PDB file of C-alpha atoms and ligand atoms in Angstrom:
ATOM      1  CA  MET A   1     -91.842 -54.842  18.216  1.00  0.00           C
ATOM      2  CA  VAL A   2     -88.884 -52.999  18.245  1.00  0.00           C
ATOM      3  CA  LYS A   3     -89.293 -50.295  21.232  1.00  0.00           C
ATOM      4  CA  VAL A   4     -88.661 -46.173  20.220  1.00  0.00           C
ATOM      5  CA  PRO A   5     -86.424 -44.161  22.969  1.00  0.00           C
ATOM      6  CA  THR A   6     -88.487 -41.497  24.169  1.00  0.00           C
ATOM      7  CA  SER A   7     -86.678 -38.527  25.534  1.00  0.00           C
ATOM      8  CA  ARG A   8     -87.868 -35.384  27.313  1.00  0.00           C
ATOM      9  CA  VAL A   9     -87.652 -31.810  25.028  1.00  0.00           C
ATOM     10  CA  ASP A  10     -85.815 -30.461  27.267  1.00  0.00           C
ATOM     11  CA  LYS A  11     -82.411 -33.492  27.922  1.00  0.00           C
ATOM     12  CA  LEU A  12     -82.594 -33.672  24.037  1.00  0.00           C
ATOM     13  CA  LEU A  13     -81.968 -30.409  22.591  1.00  0.00           C
ATOM     14  CA  SER A  14     -79.407 -29.596  25.666  1.00  0.00           C
ATOM     15  CA  SER A  15     -77.621 -32.514  24.412  1.00  0.00           C
ATOM     16  CA  MET A  16     -78.016 -31.989  21.154  1.00  0.00           C
ATOM     17  CA  GLY A  17     -75.856 -28.552  22.032  1.00  0.00           C
ATOM     18  CA  TYR A  18     -79.048 -26.116  21.732  1.00  0.00           C
ATOM     19  CA  GLY A  19     -78.565 -24.023  25.042  1.00  0.00           C
ATOM     20  CA  SER A  20     -79.636 -25.470  28.421  1.00  0.00           C
ATOM     21  CA  ARG A  21     -82.038 -26.953  30.266  1.00  0.00           C
ATOM     22  CA  ASN A  22     -83.855 -23.504  31.455  1.00  0.00           C
ATOM     23  CA  GLU A  23     -82.905 -21.907  27.265  1.00  0.00           C
ATOM     24  CA  MET A  24     -84.786 -24.139  26.012  1.00  0.00           C
ATOM     25  CA  ALA A  25     -87.579 -23.666  28.178  1.00  0.00           C
ATOM     26  CA  ARG A  26     -88.168 -20.454  27.783  1.00  0.00           C
ATOM     27  CA  LEU A  27     -87.697 -20.511  24.100  1.00  0.00           C
ATOM     28  CA  ALA A  28     -90.248 -23.145  23.973  1.00  0.00           C
ATOM     29  CA  ARG A  29     -92.535 -20.600  25.838  1.00  0.00           C
ATOM     30  CA  ALA A  30     -91.808 -18.440  23.456  1.00  0.00           C
ATOM     31  CA  GLY A  31     -92.895 -20.023  21.546  1.00  0.00           C
ATOM     32  CA  GLY A  32     -89.069 -20.658  19.415  1.00  0.00           C
ATOM     33  CA  ILE A  33     -89.467 -24.842  19.260  1.00  0.00           C
ATOM     34  CA  THR A  34     -92.480 -26.676  17.102  1.00  0.00           C
ATOM     35  CA  LEU A  35     -93.310 -30.183  16.700  1.00  0.00           C
ATOM     36  CA  ASP A  36     -95.211 -30.950  13.430  1.00  0.00           C
ATOM     37  CA  ALA A  37     -95.304 -26.991  12.861  1.00  0.00           C
ATOM     38  CA  ALA A  38     -98.149 -27.022  16.556  1.00  0.00           C
ATOM     39  CA  PRO A  39     -95.861 -24.744  19.008  1.00  0.00           C
ATOM     40  CA  LEU A  40     -94.496 -27.541  22.000  1.00  0.00           C
ATOM     41  CA  ARG A  41     -94.480 -25.228  25.111  1.00  0.00           C
ATOM     42  CA  ASP A  42     -94.012 -27.585  28.003  1.00  0.00           C
ATOM     43  CA  VAL A  43     -90.012 -29.103  27.745  1.00  0.00           C
ATOM     44  CA  SER A  44     -90.200 -31.406  29.942  1.00  0.00           C
ATOM     45  CA  LYS A  45     -92.793 -33.919  27.900  1.00  0.00           C
ATOM     46  CA  ARG A  46     -91.493 -37.201  27.063  1.00  0.00           C
ATOM     47  CA  ILE A  47     -91.449 -37.571  22.689  1.00  0.00           C
ATOM     48  CA  PRO A  48     -90.384 -40.725  21.096  1.00  0.00           C
ATOM     49  CA  VAL A  49     -86.303 -39.702  19.365  1.00  0.00           C
ATOM     50  CA  THR A  50     -87.284 -41.247  15.867  1.00  0.00           C
ATOM     51  CA  PRO A  51     -85.252 -41.285  12.566  1.00  0.00           C
ATOM     52  CA  ASP A  52     -88.239 -38.621  11.266  1.00  0.00           C
ATOM     53  CA  LEU A  53     -87.940 -36.056  14.771  1.00  0.00           C
ATOM     54  CA  PRO A  54     -85.286 -33.626  12.321  1.00  0.00           C
ATOM     55  CA  ALA A  55     -88.084 -33.045   9.859  1.00  0.00           C
ATOM     56  CA  ARG A  56     -90.726 -32.807  12.191  1.00  0.00           C
ATOM     57  CA  MET A  57     -89.185 -30.151  14.534  1.00  0.00           C
ATOM     58  CA  LYS A  58     -87.735 -27.008  14.206  1.00  0.00           C
ATOM     59  CA  ILE A  59     -85.760 -25.204  16.394  1.00  0.00           C
ATOM     60  CA  ASP A  60     -86.221 -20.704  15.532  1.00  0.00           C
ATOM     61  CA  GLY A  61     -87.872 -21.737  12.503  1.00  0.00           C
ATOM     62  CA  GLU A  62     -84.653 -24.365  11.029  1.00  0.00           C
ATOM     63  CA  ALA A  63     -84.561 -27.868  10.532  1.00  0.00           C
ATOM     64  CA  LEU A  64     -83.352 -30.129  13.863  1.00  0.00           C
ATOM     65  CA  ASP A  65     -79.597 -31.052  13.679  1.00  0.00           C
ATOM     66  CA  PRO A  66     -79.219 -34.979  13.142  1.00  0.00           C
ATOM     67  CA  LEU A  67     -80.441 -36.829  16.171  1.00  0.00           C
ATOM     68  CA  ALA A  68     -77.462 -38.842  17.086  1.00  0.00           C
ATOM     69  CA  GLY A  69     -75.182 -41.307  15.147  1.00  0.00           C
ATOM     70  CA  LEU A  70     -73.997 -38.919  12.847  1.00  0.00           C
ATOM     71  CA  VAL A  71     -71.058 -39.524  10.793  1.00  0.00           C
ATOM     72  CA  ILE A  72     -69.450 -36.718   8.743  1.00  0.00           C
ATOM     73  CA  LEU A  73     -67.131 -36.516   5.750  1.00  0.00           C
ATOM     74  CA  LEU A  74     -64.765 -33.422   5.556  1.00  0.00           C
ATOM     75  CA  ASN A  75     -62.209 -31.987   3.324  1.00  0.00           C
ATOM     76  CA  LYS A  76     -60.010 -30.669   5.479  1.00  0.00           C
ATOM     77  CA  PRO A  77     -57.861 -27.773   4.858  1.00  0.00           C
ATOM     78  CA  LEU A  78     -53.924 -27.573   5.467  1.00  0.00           C
ATOM     79  CA  GLY A  79     -52.948 -25.106   8.832  1.00  0.00           C
ATOM     80  CA  MET A  80     -56.749 -26.668  10.714  1.00  0.00           C
ATOM     81  CA  THR A  81     -55.707 -29.636  13.467  1.00  0.00           C
ATOM     82  CA  CYS A  82     -57.745 -32.336  14.263  1.00  0.00           C
ATOM     83  CA  SER A  83     -58.019 -31.938  18.363  1.00  0.00           C
ATOM     84  CA  HIS A  84     -60.715 -31.113  20.930  1.00  0.00           C
ATOM     85  CA  LYS A  85     -58.422 -28.743  22.828  1.00  0.00           C
ATOM     86  CA  GLU A  86     -54.935 -26.985  20.720  1.00  0.00           C
ATOM     87  CA  ASP A  87     -54.900 -23.910  20.091  1.00  0.00           C
ATOM     88  CA  GLY A  88     -55.232 -22.088  16.671  1.00  0.00           C
ATOM     89  CA  PRO A  89     -57.984 -23.042  14.200  1.00  0.00           C
ATOM     90  CA  LEU A  90     -59.525 -25.924  15.012  1.00  0.00           C
ATOM     91  CA  VAL A  91     -61.461 -29.058  12.563  1.00  0.00           C
ATOM     92  CA  TYR A  92     -65.024 -28.469  14.677  1.00  0.00           C
ATOM     93  CA  ASP A  93     -64.360 -24.635  14.186  1.00  0.00           C
ATOM     94  CA  LEU A  94     -65.302 -25.549  10.180  1.00  0.00           C
ATOM     95  CA  LEU A  95     -68.791 -27.127  11.674  1.00  0.00           C
ATOM     96  CA  PRO A  96     -71.818 -25.617  13.563  1.00  0.00           C
ATOM     97  CA  ALA A  97     -71.042 -23.875  16.778  1.00  0.00           C
ATOM     98  CA  ARG A  98     -73.127 -25.333  18.587  1.00  0.00           C
ATOM     99  CA  TRP A  99     -71.944 -29.266  17.692  1.00  0.00           C
ATOM    100  CA  ARG A 100     -69.428 -28.877  20.189  1.00  0.00           C
ATOM    101  CA  ARG A 101     -71.228 -28.430  23.223  1.00  0.00           C
ATOM    102  CA  ARG A 102     -73.634 -32.329  21.615  1.00  0.00           C
ATOM    103  CA  GLU A 103     -73.376 -34.883  24.126  1.00  0.00           C
ATOM    104  CA  PRO A 104     -71.902 -38.263  22.758  1.00  0.00           C
ATOM    105  CA  ALA A 105     -69.498 -35.518  21.630  1.00  0.00           C
ATOM    106  CA  ILE A 106     -68.219 -35.540  17.319  1.00  0.00           C
ATOM    107  CA  SER A 107     -64.400 -36.583  17.763  1.00  0.00           C
ATOM    108  CA  THR A 108     -62.518 -37.324  14.318  1.00  0.00           C
ATOM    109  CA  ILE A 109     -62.555 -41.072  13.507  1.00  0.00           C
ATOM    110  CA  GLY A 110     -58.225 -40.972  13.406  1.00  0.00           C
ATOM    111  CA  ARG A 111     -56.349 -38.205  13.156  1.00  0.00           C
ATOM    112  CA  LEU A 112     -54.712 -36.363   9.847  1.00  0.00           C
ATOM    113  CA  ASP A 113     -52.008 -33.797  10.680  1.00  0.00           C
ATOM    114  CA  LYS A 114     -51.408 -30.131  10.837  1.00  0.00           C
ATOM    115  CA  GLN A 115     -50.917 -30.078   7.207  1.00  0.00           C
ATOM    116  CA  THR A 116     -52.075 -33.100   5.634  1.00  0.00           C
ATOM    117  CA  THR A 117     -55.510 -32.450   3.755  1.00  0.00           C
ATOM    118  CA  GLY A 118     -58.608 -34.337   2.393  1.00  0.00           C
ATOM    119  CA  LEU A 119     -60.246 -37.150   3.779  1.00  0.00           C
ATOM    120  CA  LEU A 120     -61.737 -36.393   6.917  1.00  0.00           C
ATOM    121  CA  LEU A 121     -64.284 -38.735   8.623  1.00  0.00           C
ATOM    122  CA  LEU A 122     -66.235 -37.634  12.519  1.00  0.00           C
ATOM    123  CA  THR A 123     -68.450 -38.983  14.202  1.00  0.00           C
ATOM    124  CA  ASP A 124     -70.744 -38.914  18.099  1.00  0.00           C
ATOM    125  CA  ASP A 125     -70.895 -42.883  17.101  1.00  0.00           C
ATOM    126  CA  GLY A 126     -67.598 -44.539  19.541  1.00  0.00           C
ATOM    127  CA  ASP A 127     -68.215 -48.005  18.478  1.00  0.00           C
ATOM    128  CA  LEU A 128     -67.834 -46.935  14.504  1.00  0.00           C
ATOM    129  CA  LEU A 129     -65.458 -45.375  15.328  1.00  0.00           C
ATOM    130  CA  HIS A 130     -63.558 -47.967  17.331  1.00  0.00           C
ATOM    131  CA  ARG A 131     -64.515 -50.107  14.058  1.00  0.00           C
ATOM    132  CA  VAL A 132     -62.865 -47.768  11.824  1.00  0.00           C
ATOM    133  CA  ILE A 133     -59.909 -47.352  13.288  1.00  0.00           C
ATOM    134  CA  SER A 134     -59.162 -51.098  14.161  1.00  0.00           C
ATOM    135  CA  PRO A 135     -56.360 -51.708  12.982  1.00  0.00           C
ATOM    136  CA  ARG A 136     -57.681 -56.281  12.501  1.00  0.00           C
ATOM    137  CA  ARG A 137     -60.125 -54.588  10.180  1.00  0.00           C
ATOM    138  CA  HIS A 138     -57.619 -52.982   8.467  1.00  0.00           C
ATOM    139  CA  VAL A 139     -59.829 -50.475   6.769  1.00  0.00           C
ATOM    140  CA  LYS A 140     -57.142 -49.405   3.713  1.00  0.00           C
ATOM    141  CA  LYS A 141     -56.399 -44.809   3.739  1.00  0.00           C
ATOM    142  CA  THR A 142     -54.538 -44.548   0.422  1.00  0.00           C
ATOM    143  CA  TYR A 143     -52.599 -40.998   0.419  1.00  0.00           C
ATOM    144  CA  ARG A 144     -50.979 -39.099  -2.208  1.00  0.00           C
ATOM    145  CA  ALA A 145     -48.054 -37.784  -1.305  1.00  0.00           C
ATOM    146  CA  LYS A 146     -45.515 -35.253  -2.660  1.00  0.00           C
ATOM    147  CA  LEU A 147     -41.802 -35.082  -2.703  1.00  0.00           C
ATOM    148  CA  ALA A 148     -38.918 -33.528  -2.011  1.00  0.00           C
ATOM    149  CA  ARG A 149     -36.599 -35.668  -4.225  1.00  0.00           C
ATOM    150  CA  PRO A 150     -37.085 -38.454  -7.281  1.00  0.00           C
ATOM    151  CA  LEU A 151     -37.995 -41.768  -5.943  1.00  0.00           C
ATOM    152  CA  ASP A 152     -35.056 -43.954  -6.558  1.00  0.00           C
ATOM    153  CA  GLY A 153     -37.446 -47.188  -7.342  1.00  0.00           C
ATOM    154  CA  THR A 154     -36.576 -49.062  -4.053  1.00  0.00           C
ATOM    155  CA  GLU A 155     -39.522 -48.087  -2.282  1.00  0.00           C
ATOM    156  CA  GLY A 156     -42.422 -49.569  -2.766  1.00  0.00           C
ATOM    157  CA  ALA A 157     -40.884 -53.526  -2.223  1.00  0.00           C
ATOM    158  CA  LEU A 158     -39.842 -52.157   1.199  1.00  0.00           C
ATOM    159  CA  PHE A 159     -43.318 -51.019   2.434  1.00  0.00           C
ATOM    160  CA  ALA A 160     -44.975 -54.123   0.361  1.00  0.00           C
ATOM    161  CA  SER A 161     -42.212 -55.879   2.019  1.00  0.00           C
ATOM    162  CA  GLY A 162     -43.961 -56.271   6.176  1.00  0.00           C
ATOM    163  CA  GLN A 163     -40.763 -55.148   7.225  1.00  0.00           C
ATOM    164  CA  LEU A 164     -40.743 -51.581   7.782  1.00  0.00           C
ATOM    165  CA  MET A 165     -39.093 -50.620  10.761  1.00  0.00           C
ATOM    166  CA  LEU A 166     -40.277 -47.109  11.729  1.00  0.00           C
ATOM    167  CA  GLU A 167     -37.632 -45.052  14.275  1.00  0.00           C
ATOM    168  CA  GLY A 168     -38.463 -45.701  18.174  1.00  0.00           C
ATOM    169  CA  GLU A 169     -40.812 -48.212  17.182  1.00  0.00           C
ATOM    170  CA  ASP A 170     -40.255 -52.548  17.937  1.00  0.00           C
ATOM    171  CA  LYS A 171     -42.995 -53.153  14.930  1.00  0.00           C
ATOM    172  CA  PRO A 172     -42.663 -53.510  11.867  1.00  0.00           C
ATOM    173  CA  LEU A 173     -45.499 -52.066   9.800  1.00  0.00           C
ATOM    174  CA  ALA A 174     -47.858 -53.894   7.427  1.00  0.00           C
ATOM    175  CA  PRO A 175     -47.088 -54.058   3.815  1.00  0.00           C
ATOM    176  CA  ALA A 176     -49.393 -51.476   2.225  1.00  0.00           C
ATOM    177  CA  GLU A 177     -49.149 -50.532  -1.074  1.00  0.00           C
ATOM    178  CA  LEU A 178     -48.032 -47.430  -3.215  1.00  0.00           C
ATOM    179  CA  ALA A 179     -48.392 -47.202  -6.467  1.00  0.00           C
ATOM    180  CA  VAL A 180     -45.858 -43.698  -8.498  1.00  0.00           C
ATOM    181  CA  VAL A 181     -47.371 -41.616 -10.377  1.00  0.00           C
ATOM    182  CA  SER A 182     -44.423 -39.194 -11.365  1.00  0.00           C
ATOM    183  CA  ALA A 183     -40.532 -38.827 -10.249  1.00  0.00           C
ATOM    184  CA  THR A 184     -42.149 -37.042  -7.220  1.00  0.00           C
ATOM    185  CA  GLU A 185     -45.607 -38.204  -6.717  1.00  0.00           C
ATOM    186  CA  ALA A 186     -47.457 -41.181  -5.469  1.00  0.00           C
ATOM    187  CA  LEU A 187     -50.061 -42.395  -3.946  1.00  0.00           C
ATOM    188  CA  LEU A 188     -49.817 -45.630  -0.475  1.00  0.00           C
ATOM    189  CA  THR A 189     -51.966 -47.284   1.044  1.00  0.00           C
ATOM    190  CA  VAL A 190     -51.578 -48.214   4.181  1.00  0.00           C
ATOM    191  CA  THR A 191     -54.251 -50.258   6.387  1.00  0.00           C
ATOM    192  CA  GLU A 192     -52.790 -49.024  10.220  1.00  0.00           C
ATOM    193  CA  GLY A 193     -52.783 -45.026  11.519  1.00  0.00           C
ATOM    194  CA  ARG A 194     -49.408 -45.143  13.437  1.00  0.00           C
ATOM    195  CA  TYR A 195     -48.176 -41.056  14.345  1.00  0.00           C
ATOM    196  CA  HIS A 196     -47.181 -40.034  10.754  1.00  0.00           C
ATOM    197  CA  GLN A 197     -47.106 -43.038   9.436  1.00  0.00           C
ATOM    198  CA  VAL A 198     -46.827 -41.750   5.498  1.00  0.00           C
ATOM    199  CA  ARG A 199     -44.291 -38.838   6.421  1.00  0.00           C
ATOM    200  CA  ARG A 200     -42.091 -41.871   8.825  1.00  0.00           C
ATOM    201  CA  MET A 201     -42.289 -44.357   5.964  1.00  0.00           C
ATOM    202  CA  PHE A 202     -41.058 -41.644   3.184  1.00  0.00           C
ATOM    203  CA  ALA A 203     -38.330 -40.327   5.992  1.00  0.00           C
ATOM    204  CA  ALA A 204     -37.019 -44.009   6.458  1.00  0.00           C
ATOM    205  CA  THR A 205     -35.944 -44.548   2.660  1.00  0.00           C
ATOM    206  CA  GLY A 206     -33.756 -40.416   2.452  1.00  0.00           C
ATOM    207  CA  ASN A 207     -37.263 -38.915   1.107  1.00  0.00           C
ATOM    208  CA  HIS A 208     -39.546 -36.270   2.619  1.00  0.00           C
ATOM    209  CA  VAL A 209     -43.095 -35.669   1.954  1.00  0.00           C
ATOM    210  CA  GLU A 210     -43.881 -32.046   1.094  1.00  0.00           C
ATOM    211  CA  ASP A 211     -47.340 -32.427   1.016  1.00  0.00           C
ATOM    212  CA  LEU A 212     -49.774 -35.330   2.113  1.00  0.00           C
ATOM    213  CA  HIS A 213     -53.677 -35.185   1.234  1.00  0.00           C
ATOM    214  CA  ARG A 214     -55.672 -38.564   2.192  1.00  0.00           C
ATOM    215  CA  GLU A 215     -57.670 -39.237  -1.181  1.00  0.00           C
ATOM    216  CA  ARG A 216     -59.558 -42.446  -0.280  1.00  0.00           C
ATOM    217  CA  LEU A 217     -60.637 -44.570   3.039  1.00  0.00           C
ATOM    218  CA  GLY A 218     -61.921 -47.908   2.611  1.00  0.00           C
ATOM    219  CA  GLY A 219     -64.550 -47.358  -0.406  1.00  0.00           C
ATOM    220  CA  LEU A 220     -64.967 -43.442   1.010  1.00  0.00           C
ATOM    221  CA  THR A 221     -63.923 -41.187  -1.804  1.00  0.00           C
ATOM    222  CA  LEU A 222     -64.439 -37.291  -1.522  1.00  0.00           C
ATOM    223  CA  PRO A 223     -66.825 -35.474  -3.705  1.00  0.00           C
ATOM    224  CA  ASP A 224     -65.513 -33.692  -6.876  1.00  0.00           C
ATOM    225  CA  ALA A 225     -67.465 -30.739  -5.894  1.00  0.00           C
ATOM    226  CA  MET A 226     -65.849 -31.345  -2.193  1.00  0.00           C
ATOM    227  CA  ALA A 227     -64.214 -28.001  -1.676  1.00  0.00           C
ATOM    228  CA  PRO A 228     -61.427 -27.892   1.524  1.00  0.00           C
ATOM    229  CA  GLY A 229     -63.795 -27.011   4.644  1.00  0.00           C
ATOM    230  CA  GLN A 230     -66.622 -28.903   2.849  1.00  0.00           C
ATOM    231  CA  TRP A 231     -68.077 -31.178   4.756  1.00  0.00           C
ATOM    232  CA  LYS A 232     -71.796 -33.634   4.322  1.00  0.00           C
ATOM    233  CA  LEU A 233     -73.451 -35.773   6.666  1.00  0.00           C
ATOM    234  CA  LEU A 234     -72.614 -39.459   4.984  1.00  0.00           C
ATOM    235  CA  THR A 235     -76.106 -42.127   4.202  1.00  0.00           C
ATOM    236  CA  ASP A 236     -76.431 -44.977   5.670  1.00  0.00           C
ATOM    237  CA  ALA A 237     -75.499 -46.456   2.266  1.00  0.00           C
ATOM    238  CA  GLU A 238     -72.057 -44.639   2.456  1.00  0.00           C
ATOM    239  CA  ILE A 239     -71.369 -44.951   5.715  1.00  0.00           C
ATOM    240  CA  ALA A 240     -71.278 -49.046   4.840  1.00  0.00           C
ATOM    241  CA  LEU A 241     -68.846 -47.452   2.173  1.00  0.00           C
ATOM    242  CA  ILE A 242     -65.994 -47.836   4.516  1.00  0.00           C
ATOM    243  CA  PHE A 243     -65.823 -50.763   5.027  1.00  0.00           C
ATOM    244  CA  ALA A 244     -66.715 -51.960   1.813  1.00  0.00           C
TER     245      ALA A 244
HETATM  246  N1  LIG B 301     -49.501 -39.925   7.837  1.00  0.00           N
HETATM  247  C1  LIG B 301     -48.789 -39.300   7.832  1.00  0.00           C
HETATM  248  O1  LIG B 301     -48.068 -38.743   8.770  1.00  0.00           O
HETATM  249  N2  LIG B 301     -49.403 -37.618   8.408  1.00  0.00           N
HETATM  250  C2  LIG B 301     -51.751 -37.976   8.459  1.00  0.00           C
HETATM  251  O2  LIG B 301     -51.828 -36.972   8.720  1.00  0.00           O
HETATM  252  C3  LIG B 301     -51.145 -38.976   8.197  1.00  0.00           C
HETATM  253  C4  LIG B 301     -51.039 -40.396   7.930  1.00  0.00           C
END
């Protein structure tokens, strides 16, 4: 039999960023927390934390946020940083403010540069995060690069060679696939996530990346209708596509 975890209501809600335990006790006394449409006034009560809880519990009339184990697909806009700490706009600003207080914390799965756009995943699931970024898993990431100068035709073989050594590194890059779109545009698929990897790969050929957009990660792509800054939660089937 599978054992269902239980939690005190105040501890659960506080870990989901709704406020301190005292604030949850006050909200409950005021009737702001309901379970199956009935006010839940005693937040010291332990309740089973089942997957259907977000559909059954309301906080100030709103459905409870997703429980731990969430995976977010975001279309990262230009100019936002994948960091919890830096100054300026952060990708976390695009999510509900209370999610910044969730425990375990939500983090990006790998990073995109401030000037890179496109498919970014975030999760509070540390195991999943490590599985996606582990070089041993070879999860493919495809980037659309717009270049300052025309390709010279040698890049594909160099990137595929497994011999390209980036400046300041002591291990060559794993083979990567280049698909030429036009003289100054290409799709590059890599399996590693080294610092500024795609920009540095093109720099090694004497070129310069002007625009960089991640289109694909494993078997996941951005839905057409998802504008920059928009996000959605992934279903289990979509999460499985990462490793497809
Ligand atoms: N490679 C880069 O150079 N930048 C990114 O953001 C991702 C891959």
